[in-house]
Coordinates of C-alpha atoms in Angstrom, one line a residue:
Chain C
M292 CA 0.0 0.0 0.0
R293 CA 1.3 3.4 -0.9
T294 CA 1.8 5.8 2.1
E295 CA -0.5 8.3 0.6
E296 CA -3.2 5.7 0.2
Y297 CA -2.8 4.6 3.8
A298 CA -2.9 8.2 5.0
T299 CA -6.1 8.7 3.0
S300 CA -7.6 5.5 4.5
L301 CA -6.8 6.7 8.1
T302 CA -8.2 10.2 7.4
Y303 CA -11.5 8.6 6.2
L304 CA -11.4 6.3 9.2
A305 CA -11.5 9.3 11.5
D306 CA -14.5 10.9 9.8
P307 CA -17.7 10.8 11.8
K308 CA -19.3 9.0 8.9
Y309 CA -17.0 6.1 9.7
I310 CA -15.6 5.5 13.1
G311 CA -15.3 9.1 14.2
R312 CA -18.6 8.9 16.0
Y313 CA -17.4 5.9 18.0
L314 CA -14.3 7.5 19.2
A315 CA -13.7 9.1 22.6
P316 CA -13.0 12.8 22.7
G317 CA -9.5 13.6 21.5
S318 CA -8.9 10.3 19.7
K319 CA -10.0 11.6 16.3
E320 CA -7.4 14.3 16.7
T321 CA -4.8 11.7 17.7
L322 CA -5.4 9.8 14.5
L323 CA -5.4 12.8 12.3
E324 CA -2.1 14.0 13.9
R325 CA -0.6 10.6 13.1
V326 CA -1.8 10.9 9.5
S327 CA -0.2 14.3 9.2
L328 CA 3.1 12.9 10.5
L329 CA 2.9 10.1 7.9
R330 CA 2.3 12.6 5.1
S331 CA 5.2 14.8 6.3
Q332 CA 7.5 11.7 6.0
R333 CA 6.4 11.3 2.4
R334 CA 6.8 15.0 1.6
K335 CA 10.4 14.9 2.9
G336 CA 11.0 12.1 0.4
H337 CA 11.6 9.4 3.0
F338 CA 11.6 5.9 1.6
E339 CA 10.9 4.5 5.0
W340 CA 7.7 5.4 6.8
Q341 CA 6.0 4.8 10.0
V342 CA 2.6 5.3 11.7
S343 CA 2.6 4.9 15.4
I344 CA -0.1 5.3 17.9
P345 CA 1.6 5.4 21.3
R346 CA 0.1 3.7 24.4
E347 CA 0.2 7.1 26.1
S348 CA -2.1 8.5 23.5
P349 CA -4.2 5.6 22.2
L350 CA -7.0 5.5 19.7
T351 CA -9.8 5.2 22.3
F352 CA -13.4 4.2 21.6
K353 CA -16.4 5.4 23.5
E354 CA -17.7 3.2 26.3
N355 CA -20.2 0.7 25.1
S356 CA -23.5 -0.4 26.7
D357 CA -21.7 -3.0 28.7
R358 CA -19.4 -0.4 30.1
L359 CA -16.4 -1.8 28.1
Q360 CA -14.0 0.5 26.3
A361 CA -11.5 -0.6 23.7
D362 CA -8.3 1.2 22.7
V363 CA -5.9 0.6 19.9
T364 CA -2.2 1.4 19.8
G365 CA 0.7 0.2 17.7
I366 CA 3.4 0.8 15.1
I367 CA 3.2 0.1 11.4
E368 CA 6.3 0.5 9.3
G369 CA 7.0 0.3 5.6
E370 CA 9.6 0.9 2.9
G371 CA 8.1 2.4 -0.2
D372 CA 5.0 0.5 -1.0
E373 CA 6.0 -2.5 1.1
V374 CA 4.7 -3.0 4.6
K375 CA 7.6 -4.2 6.8
E376 CA 6.2 -4.3 10.3
V377 CA 2.9 -4.4 12.0
R378 CA 2.8 -4.5 15.8
T379 CA -0.6 -3.5 17.3
L380 CA -2.2 -3.8 20.6
L381 CA -5.9 -4.0 21.5
R382 CA -6.9 -3.4 25.1
I383 CA -10.3 -3.9 26.5
W384 CA -11.0 -1.8 29.6
S385 CA -13.9 -2.2 32.0
L386 CA -15.5 0.8 33.6
D387 CA -17.7 -1.4 35.7
E388 CA -16.4 -1.9 39.3
A389 CA -18.3 -5.2 39.7
L390 CA -16.3 -6.6 36.7
C391 CA -13.0 -5.1 37.8
Y392 CA -12.9 -6.1 41.4
R393 CA -14.1 -9.2 43.2
A394 CA -14.5 -8.5 46.9
G395 CA -12.7 -11.0 49.2
I396 CA -10.6 -12.4 46.3
D397 CA -8.8 -9.4 44.7
A398 CA -6.3 -7.3 46.6
E399 CA -7.6 -4.1 48.1
Q400 CA -5.1 -2.2 46.0
V401 CA -6.9 -3.2 42.9
K402 CA -10.1 -1.7 44.3
S403 CA -8.4 1.5 45.5
K404 CA -6.6 1.9 42.2
F405 CA -9.9 1.4 40.4
A406 CA -11.4 4.1 42.6
E407 CA -8.7 6.5 41.5
T408 CA -8.9 5.8 37.7
G409 CA -12.4 4.4 37.3
Q410 CA -11.2 1.8 34.8
R411 CA -9.1 -1.4 34.5
V412 CA -7.7 -3.3 31.6
M413 CA -9.3 -6.7 31.6
V414 CA -7.8 -8.2 28.6
R415 CA -5.1 -7.2 26.1
F416 CA -4.1 -8.7 22.7
H417 CA -0.8 -8.2 20.9
F418 CA -0.8 -8.7 17.2
E419 CA 2.8 -8.9 16.3
R420 CA 5.5 -10.0 13.9
R421 CA 8.2 -12.3 15.2
A422 CA 11.2 -10.2 16.2
K423 CA 14.4 -10.7 14.4
H424 CA 16.4 -11.8 17.5
V425 CA 13.8 -14.4 18.6
T426 CA 15.1 -18.0 18.5
S427 CA 12.1 -19.7 20.1
L428 CA 9.5 -21.2 17.9
E429 CA 6.8 -18.8 17.1
P430 CA 4.7 -18.0 14.0
I431 CA 5.9 -15.0 12.0
Y432 CA 2.7 -13.2 12.6
H433 CA 1.0 -14.1 15.8
L434 CA -1.4 -13.1 18.5
Q435 CA -0.4 -13.1 22.1
V436 CA -2.9 -12.5 24.9
G437 CA -1.6 -10.6 27.9
G438 CA 1.8 -9.0 27.7
V439 CA 3.4 -6.3 29.8
A440 CA 0.9 -3.8 31.1
L441 CA 1.5 -0.2 31.9
E442 CA 1.0 1.0 35.5
N443 CA -2.3 2.7 34.8
E444 CA -3.8 -0.4 33.3
N445 CA -4.2 -1.9 36.8
C446 CA -3.7 -5.3 35.4
W447 CA -0.9 -7.9 35.5
F448 CA 0.1 -10.8 33.4
P449 CA 3.3 -12.7 34.4
K450 CA 6.1 -11.6 32.1
Q451 CA 7.3 -15.1 31.9
L452 CA 4.0 -16.3 30.6
D453 CA 4.3 -14.9 27.1
I454 CA 2.8 -18.0 25.5
P455 CA 0.8 -19.3 23.6
R456 CA 1.4 -17.4 20.4
F457 CA -1.4 -18.1 18.0
H458 CA -0.7 -17.8 14.3
F459 CA -2.7 -14.8 13.3
P460 CA -2.8 -12.4 10.3
P461 CA -1.4 -8.9 10.8
M462 CA -4.0 -6.4 12.1
D463 CA -3.5 -2.8 11.2
I464 CA -5.5 0.1 12.6
V465 CA -8.4 -0.1 10.2
L466 CA -8.8 -3.9 10.7
L467 CA -8.7 -3.5 14.5
C468 CA -11.3 -0.8 14.3
E469 CA -13.6 -3.2 12.4
L470 CA -12.9 -5.8 15.0
V471 CA -13.9 -3.3 17.8
L472 CA -17.1 -2.3 15.9
V473 CA -18.2 -5.9 15.4
N474 CA -17.5 -6.9 19.0
L475 CA -18.3 -3.8 21.1
F476 CA -20.8 -1.9 18.9
H477 CA -22.3 -4.7 16.8
K478 CA -25.9 -3.3 16.7
S479 CA -25.2 0.4 16.4
S480 CA -22.5 -0.1 13.8
R481 CA -24.6 -2.3 11.5
N482 CA -25.4 0.5 9.1
L483 CA -21.8 1.6 8.9
R484 CA -20.6 -2.0 8.2
E485 CA -23.2 -2.3 5.4
K486 CA -21.7 0.7 3.5
P487 CA -19.8 -0.1 0.4
E488 CA -17.3 2.6 1.2
W489 CA -16.6 1.2 4.6
K490 CA -16.1 -2.3 3.1
K491 CA -13.8 -0.8 0.5
L492 CA -11.7 0.8 3.3
V493 CA -11.4 -2.5 5.2
V494 CA -10.7 -4.5 2.0
K495 CA -7.9 -2.1 1.2
S496 CA -6.3 -2.9 4.5
Q497 CA -6.9 -6.6 4.1
D498 CA -5.2 -6.5 0.7
A499 CA -2.2 -4.5 2.0
F500 CA -1.7 -6.1 5.4
Q501 CA -3.1 -9.6 5.1
G502 CA -2.9 -10.5 1.4
S503 CA 0.5 -12.2 1.4
Y504 CA -0.2 -13.8 4.8
F505 CA -3.3 -15.6 3.5
S506 CA -1.6 -16.5 0.2
K507 CA 1.1 -18.3 2.2
F508 CA -1.5 -19.7 4.6
Y509 CA -3.5 -21.3 1.9
S510 CA -0.5 -22.8 0.3
Y511 CA 0.3 -24.4 3.6
V512 CA -3.2 -25.8 3.9
N513 CA -2.5 -28.2 1.1
S514 CA 1.1 -28.9 2.1
T515 CA 1.9 -32.5 2.6
T516 CA 5.4 -31.9 3.9
D517 CA 4.5 -30.0 7.0
T518 CA 1.6 -28.7 9.1
I519 CA 0.3 -25.1 8.9
L520 CA 1.9 -24.2 12.2
G521 CA 5.0 -26.0 11.3
N522 CA 5.3 -24.0 8.1
L523 CA 4.5 -20.8 9.9
I524 CA 7.1 -21.2 12.6
S525 CA 9.9 -22.2 10.2
Chain O
M49 CA -56.3 34.4 10.6
E50 CA -55.8 37.0 7.9
I51 CA -52.3 38.0 6.8
S52 CA -51.4 41.5 5.7
V53 CA -49.5 41.1 2.5
I54 CA -47.4 43.8 0.7
Y55 CA -46.6 43.2 -2.9
I56 CA -43.9 45.3 -4.5
D57 CA -43.6 45.5 -8.2
D58 CA -42.9 48.2 -10.8
V59 CA -45.4 47.1 -13.3
S60 CA -48.9 48.4 -12.5
Q61 CA -50.7 45.6 -14.5
E62 CA -48.8 43.1 -12.4
L63 CA -49.8 44.8 -9.2
Q64 CA -53.4 44.8 -10.2
K65 CA -53.4 41.2 -11.4
Y66 CA -52.0 39.7 -8.2
E67 CA -54.0 42.0 -6.0
A68 CA -57.0 40.5 -7.7
K69 CA -55.6 37.0 -7.3
F70 CA -54.9 37.4 -3.6
T71 CA -58.4 38.9 -3.1
T72 CA -60.6 36.6 -5.2
D73 CA -59.0 33.2 -5.4
P74 CA -61.0 30.8 -3.2
R75 CA -57.7 29.5 -1.8
A76 CA -56.7 33.0 -0.7
M77 CA -60.0 34.3 0.6
G78 CA -60.1 34.8 4.3
R79 CA -56.3 34.3 4.4
F80 CA -54.8 37.5 3.0
T81 CA -55.4 41.2 2.8
I82 CA -53.1 42.7 0.2
K83 CA -51.7 46.1 -0.5
T84 CA -49.5 46.9 -3.5
F85 CA -46.6 49.2 -3.8
N86 CA -44.3 50.4 -6.5
S87 CA -40.6 49.7 -5.7
P88 CA -39.5 52.1 -2.9
K89 CA -37.0 54.8 -4.0
L90 CA -37.1 57.2 -1.1
P91 CA -37.1 56.8 2.6
A92 CA -40.7 57.9 2.7
D93 CA -41.6 55.0 0.5
Y94 CA -40.3 52.6 3.1
D95 CA -42.3 54.5 5.7
H96 CA -45.5 53.9 3.7
I97 CA -44.7 50.2 3.6
N98 CA -44.1 50.2 7.3
E99 CA -47.3 52.0 8.0
A100 CA -49.2 49.2 6.2
D101 CA -47.9 46.9 9.0
P102 CA -46.8 44.0 6.7
E103 CA -46.8 40.4 7.7
L104 CA -45.6 39.1 4.3
L105 CA -43.5 40.9 1.7
L106 CA -43.7 39.8 -1.9
V107 CA -41.0 41.4 -4.0
D108 CA -40.7 41.2 -7.8
F109 CA -37.2 40.3 -9.1
N110 CA -37.3 42.6 -12.1
L111 CA -37.5 46.2 -11.0
D112 CA -36.2 48.1 -14.0
I113 CA -39.3 49.8 -15.2
P114 CA -39.6 53.6 -14.4
D115 CA -42.5 54.7 -12.3
E116 CA -44.9 57.5 -13.2
S117 CA -42.3 60.2 -12.3
G118 CA -39.7 58.4 -14.5
Q119 CA -37.7 57.1 -11.6
V120 CA -36.1 53.7 -11.6
I121 CA -34.9 51.9 -8.5
G122 CA -31.9 50.6 -10.3
I123 CA -31.5 47.4 -8.2
S124 CA -33.0 43.9 -8.5
G125 CA -35.5 42.4 -6.1
V126 CA -32.7 40.3 -4.6
T127 CA -30.8 43.5 -3.6
L128 CA -34.0 45.2 -2.5
S129 CA -34.7 42.2 -0.2
T130 CA -31.5 42.9 1.8
E131 CA -32.6 46.5 2.3
L132 CA -36.1 45.3 3.3
R133 CA -34.6 42.7 5.7
Q134 CA -32.8 45.5 7.5
K135 CA -36.1 47.4 8.0
F136 CA -38.4 44.4 8.5
R137 CA -36.4 41.9 10.5
E138 CA -39.5 40.0 11.7
V139 CA -41.4 39.7 8.5
P140 CA -41.0 37.0 5.8
I141 CA -39.7 38.2 2.4
V142 CA -40.6 36.3 -0.7
L143 CA -39.0 36.8 -4.1
F144 CA -42.1 36.7 -6.3
T145 CA -41.0 36.5 -9.9
R146 CA -41.5 35.0 -13.3
K147 CA -39.5 31.9 -14.1
S148 CA -38.5 33.4 -17.5
V149 CA -37.1 36.5 -15.8
F150 CA -35.4 34.9 -12.8
N151 CA -32.8 32.5 -14.0
I152 CA -32.3 30.3 -10.9
Q153 CA -29.0 29.0 -12.3
D154 CA -27.5 32.4 -11.9
Y155 CA -28.4 32.4 -8.2
T156 CA -27.3 28.9 -7.1
R157 CA -28.3 28.2 -3.6
I158 CA -29.6 31.7 -3.2
R159 CA -31.9 30.7 -0.4
E160 CA -29.1 29.2 1.6
T161 CA -26.7 32.1 1.1
L162 CA -29.0 35.1 1.2
S163 CA -30.7 35.3 4.6
S164 CA -32.9 38.1 3.3
I165 CA -35.0 35.8 1.2
D166 CA -37.3 33.3 2.9
E167 CA -38.7 31.8 -0.3
I168 CA -38.7 32.1 -4.1
V169 CA -42.1 31.8 -5.7
Y170 CA -42.8 31.7 -9.4
K171 CA -45.8 33.8 -10.2
Q172 CA -47.2 31.2 -12.6
E173 CA -47.5 28.7 -9.8
V174 CA -50.2 30.8 -8.1
F175 CA -52.5 30.1 -11.1
K176 CA -52.1 26.4 -11.1
T177 CA -55.2 24.6 -9.8
D178 CA -53.2 22.0 -7.9
S179 CA -50.8 24.5 -6.4
T180 CA -50.4 24.8 -2.7
I181 CA -48.4 28.0 -2.9
L182 CA -51.1 30.2 -1.3
A183 CA -51.5 27.8 1.6
D184 CA -47.7 27.6 1.9
L185 CA -47.3 31.4 1.9
H186 CA -50.0 31.7 4.6
K187 CA -48.2 29.1 6.7
L188 CA -44.9 31.0 6.3
A189 CA -46.5 34.2 7.4
T190 CA -48.4 32.7 10.3
G191 CA -45.2 31.0 11.4
Y192 CA -43.4 34.3 11.4
R193 CA -46.3 35.9 13.3
T194 CA -46.0 33.2 16.0
L195 CA -42.3 34.0 16.3
R196 CA -42.9 37.7 16.2
N197 CA -45.4 37.5 19.0
Q198 CA -43.0 35.6 21.3
T199 CA -41.9 37.9 24.1
N200 CA -39.8 35.1 25.8
R201 CA -37.1 34.2 23.3
S202 CA -34.8 31.7 25.0
W203 CA -33.7 28.4 23.6
N204 CA -36.3 26.6 25.8
D205 CA -39.0 28.9 24.6
L206 CA -38.1 27.9 21.0
L207 CA -38.1 24.2 21.9
K208 CA -41.7 24.6 23.3
L209 CA -42.7 26.2 20.0
L210 CA -41.4 23.2 18.1
G211 CA -43.0 20.7 20.6
A212 CA -39.6 19.0 21.0
S213 CA -39.1 16.2 23.6
Q214 CA -36.0 16.1 25.8
S215 CA -34.1 13.7 23.4
D216 CA -35.1 15.7 20.4
S217 CA -33.9 18.9 22.1
E218 CA -30.4 17.4 22.4
L219 CA -30.4 16.6 18.7
L220 CA -31.8 20.1 17.8
E221 CA -29.0 21.6 19.8
Q222 CA -26.5 19.9 17.6
S223 CA -28.1 21.1 14.4
N224 CA -26.5 24.6 14.3
P225 CA -29.4 26.6 15.8
P226 CA -29.1 30.3 15.6
V227 CA -29.4 30.6 19.4
V228 CA -26.4 30.9 21.6
H229 CA -26.9 30.1 25.3
R230 CA -28.8 32.9 27.1
Q231 CA -29.1 34.9 23.9
R232 CA -32.4 36.0 22.4
W233 CA -33.3 34.8 18.9
T234 CA -34.7 36.8 16.0
A235 CA -37.6 35.6 13.9
A236 CA -35.8 35.6 10.6
S237 CA -32.8 33.5 11.9
V238 CA -35.1 31.0 13.6
A239 CA -37.4 30.8 10.7
S240 CA -34.5 30.0 8.4
W241 CA -33.1 27.4 10.8
I242 CA -36.4 25.6 11.2
R243 CA -37.3 25.7 7.5
D244 CA -33.8 25.2 5.9
I245 CA -32.3 22.8 8.3
V246 CA -34.7 21.1 10.7
L247 CA -37.5 20.6 8.2
R248 CA -35.3 20.2 5.1
F249 CA -32.9 17.5 6.2
P250 CA -34.1 14.1 7.5
G251 CA -32.7 13.2 10.8
I252 CA -34.9 14.7 13.6
L253 CA -38.1 15.1 11.6
Y254 CA -39.0 12.8 8.7
D255 CA -41.2 13.3 5.7
A256 CA -43.6 10.4 4.8
L257 CA -41.0 8.6 2.7
H258 CA -38.3 8.7 5.3
A259 CA -40.8 7.8 8.0
A260 CA -42.1 4.8 6.0
T261 CA -38.5 3.6 5.3
L262 CA -37.6 3.9 9.0
L263 CA -40.6 1.7 9.8
G264 CA -39.8 -0.7 7.0
V265 CA -43.1 -0.2 5.1
S266 CA -44.0 1.4 1.8
K267 CA -44.9 5.1 1.6
D268 CA -48.5 4.2 0.6
I269 CA -48.8 1.9 3.7
F270 CA -47.5 4.6 5.9
L271 CA -50.0 7.2 4.6
S272 CA -52.9 4.7 4.9
E273 CA -55.6 5.8 7.3
N274 CA -55.0 3.1 9.9
V275 CA -51.2 3.6 10.1
Q276 CA -51.7 7.4 10.1
N277 CA -54.1 7.1 13.0
A278 CA -51.6 5.0 15.0
F279 CA -48.8 7.5 14.3
A280 CA -50.8 10.7 14.9
P281 CA -48.9 11.3 18.2
A282 CA -45.6 11.4 16.2
K283 CA -46.8 14.1 13.8
Y284 CA -45.0 17.4 13.9
T285 CA -47.5 20.1 14.6
G286 CA -45.1 22.9 15.6
I287 CA -44.3 26.1 13.8
F288 CA -44.0 25.9 9.9
A289 CA -45.4 22.4 9.9
P290 CA -45.5 21.5 6.1
T291 CA -48.8 20.9 4.4
E292 CA -47.7 17.4 3.4
G293 CA -46.9 16.5 7.0
C294 CA -43.8 15.4 8.8
W295 CA -43.1 13.3 11.9
W296 CA -40.7 13.2 14.8
K297 CA -38.3 10.3 14.3
S298 CA -38.1 9.6 18.0
K299 CA -41.8 9.5 18.4
L300 CA -42.2 7.2 15.4
Q301 CA -39.9 4.8 17.1
T302 CA -41.8 5.2 20.4
V303 CA -45.2 4.5 18.8
A304 CA -43.8 1.6 16.8
Y305 CA -42.1 0.0 19.9
S306 CA -45.4 0.2 21.7
I307 CA -47.0 -2.0 19.1
M308 CA -44.2 -4.5 19.0
N309 CA -43.8 -7.5 21.4
K310 CA -40.6 -8.5 23.1
K311 CA -39.5 -10.8 20.2
E312 CA -40.2 -8.1 17.6
R313 CA -38.4 -5.5 19.6
E314 CA -35.2 -7.6 19.4
L315 CA -35.3 -7.2 15.6
P316 CA -34.3 -4.0 13.7
L317 CA -37.2 -1.6 13.7
R318 CA -37.8 -2.0 9.9
H319 CA -38.2 -5.7 10.4
G320 CA -40.0 -5.7 13.7
F321 CA -42.6 -3.1 13.1
P322 CA -44.1 -4.6 9.9
A323 CA -44.2 -8.0 11.6
A324 CA -46.0 -6.4 14.6
W325 CA -48.5 -4.6 12.4
E326 CA -49.3 -7.7 10.5
R327 CA -49.7 -9.7 13.7
S328 CA -52.0 -7.1 15.3
K329 CA -54.1 -6.4 12.2
G330 CA -54.1 -9.8 10.6
N331 CA -53.3 -8.6 7.1
S332 CA -50.0 -8.3 5.2
I333 CA -48.5 -5.0 4.3
D334 CA -46.0 -3.8 1.7
R335 CA -42.4 -3.3 2.8
A336 CA -40.1 -0.5 1.8
K337 CA -38.5 -1.9 -1.4
C338 CA -35.0 -1.2 -2.6
V339 CA -35.0 0.8 -5.8
F340 CA -31.9 -1.1 -7.0
S341 CA -32.3 -4.7 -5.9
G342 CA -35.9 -5.0 -5.1
E343 CA -35.0 -6.4 -1.7
S344 CA -37.1 -5.4 1.3
P345 CA -37.2 -3.8 3.8
A346 CA -34.8 -1.1 2.5
D347 CA -33.0 0.9 5.1
W348 CA -32.2 4.3 3.6
V349 CA -33.6 6.8 1.1
C350 CA -31.8 7.6 -2.2
H351 CA -31.1 11.3 -2.2
I352 CA -31.6 11.7 -5.9
L353 CA -34.4 9.3 -6.8
K354 CA -36.3 9.8 -3.5
E355 CA -36.9 6.0 -3.2
P356 CA -36.0 3.5 -0.6
V357 CA -32.6 1.8 -1.0
M358 CA -30.5 -0.8 0.9
I359 CA -27.4 0.9 2.4
K360 CA -25.3 -1.7 0.8
Y361 CA -26.5 -0.5 -2.6
S362 CA -25.8 3.1 -2.0
L363 CA -22.8 5.6 -1.6
S364 CA -22.4 8.6 0.6
Y365 CA -23.2 11.8 -1.3
N366 CA -22.0 15.2 -0.2
A367 CA -25.0 17.0 -1.7
D368 CA -25.3 19.8 0.8
D369 CA -24.0 21.2 4.1
R370 CA -26.3 19.4 6.4
P371 CA -25.3 19.2 10.1
T372 CA -23.8 15.8 11.0
V373 CA -26.6 15.1 13.4
M374 CA -28.9 14.7 10.3
D375 CA -29.1 11.5 8.3
E376 CA -26.3 11.2 5.8
A377 CA -27.3 11.8 2.2
R378 CA -26.7 8.6 0.1
V379 CA -27.2 7.9 -3.5
S380 CA -28.5 4.6 -4.8
F381 CA -26.6 2.5 -7.3
E382 CA -29.7 2.9 -9.4
A383 CA -29.3 6.7 -9.5
I384 CA -25.6 6.3 -10.3
R385 CA -26.5 4.1 -13.3
T386 CA -29.5 5.9 -14.6
S387 CA -29.9 9.5 -13.3
N388 CA -28.6 12.6 -15.1
D389 CA -28.8 14.4 -11.8
F390 CA -26.0 12.2 -10.3
D391 CA -22.7 14.2 -9.9
E392 CA -19.7 12.0 -9.4
K393 CA -17.8 14.9 -7.8
L394 CA -20.1 14.7 -4.8
V395 CA -19.1 11.2 -3.9
D396 CA -16.2 10.7 -1.5
P397 CA -13.0 9.4 -3.1
L398 CA -13.5 6.1 -1.4
G399 CA -16.9 5.7 -3.1
R400 CA -15.7 7.2 -6.3
D401 CA -13.4 4.2 -6.8
L402 CA -16.4 2.0 -6.8
I403 CA -18.5 3.9 -9.4
A404 CA -17.0 2.1 -12.5
D405 CA -17.8 -1.3 -11.0
I406 CA -21.3 -0.2 -9.9
R407 CA -22.1 0.9 -13.5
K408 CA -20.9 -2.5 -14.8
M409 CA -22.3 -4.8 -12.1
S410 CA -25.4 -6.9 -12.9
K411 CA -28.4 -6.3 -10.7
P412 CA -29.0 -8.7 -7.8
V413 CA -31.8 -11.1 -8.6
E414 CA -34.8 -10.4 -6.4

């Protein structure tokens, strides 16, 4: 995907006609700021480009009817038209105390911290590419549940427990937004998800970020020499 | 309720002709008292108009004929309207002209850009037997009269005039009203907002077609007596209510849900309501049918063809500057393929990429 094309996709994504109306205040601006940064790299003639949404300033969705709130962060890097790296994180926060703290089971600190912030990360998903230095067996593109949480997330997963790593296609910002809409706003986003323009936006990201993954994946499905996972970790 | 009309023209035959029309036409009788004036040239002329206590000003567009003393105003009715608006801030001003003289193409979106003109009426329309122009002019003037007579002019007073519920008030607040917190409104600005935004764009109020599509039924079914009786509480009866009727979207939903049972309420409204109606009345009803695919119930209205359409067979269309709280304008694949009114430039680039494919694709089989 060309950088300009991706910048345009992200600009449309931020529009109230698309996910803009599902975003928490300030998030639309975060996204547009990142688009502007992406475009400025192109203007400067950089061959390498990057879009990053830092955890300190995530793309945050509004709270849904179950008092759950999703946010998306990550880094996407490319060289020219080629996507080189996709590392994204989806966090699901709860704003419901009953869900965040179990009296008599969880530590009081969890409760007091929730009282301070009013939210807690309940589950987090890393969509990553295998790092270059990694020697352990893991699929090139994978999903890891958990990971290292920030202090304000009020959540803890043992650092040592970084498995399992499921083979999973790369998920860019657009694809993660679709995932959030389907899971957290499935009724209210129905009209949006029906729109041909929205489908086009998602399909563009599918093509750019998942096309080669699925081509390889399907070639492994019929492989007689190794399993799908065996192929993906080799 | 008689309305005092002032008609300004520089052709005496025209003045006589329309004075007679507004006096003798059965559709006008009891509604208007009319006084005619040549175009004002001197401050005293404006004083005479003012003394007539106008409640509706009709202004001819073409004002280039000299009067008895040989004087010509030297400006068009459009320009005169801005002068009149300064002097009559609480009175509707209608550009009353011949279609052959007033070339609307030269004044694109004049009603939106020129706040001095409330309406453009072609003189010929008044003579058509099926025309509702006289009734519409009366409605415009009585609406203004209601606004003019309001001594309390806060946002809440305006909401009362509209008959808005709490939830509708919140939506109205997002539709660019000309009322800033604690500020008093003026009749002309409020009239323009109600007529050009609230009533014009679907979102808060719906015309019959949008209301029918919301409920998943055909327009004919929606306008049938039984359905109209059921939805009477949803009808908009506030200021400037159009002759053809319009309905609060929120109240349509409330009435529809009251008819639906628990299982039906779990469905989208356009599926649940027709099912509920058929269950309670025992006869089947026509659904809103997509103009492109024939599928039903359709879930949107094509901006160009004014027909129901499935969202999946439509594209976003930037046809106007409607507030985002209003329903998005969408154009059906059918209009893209068949209508001369379709303008590709008004489609988002994302949608524009799809147009070639839409023109080539075969229609889905019903």
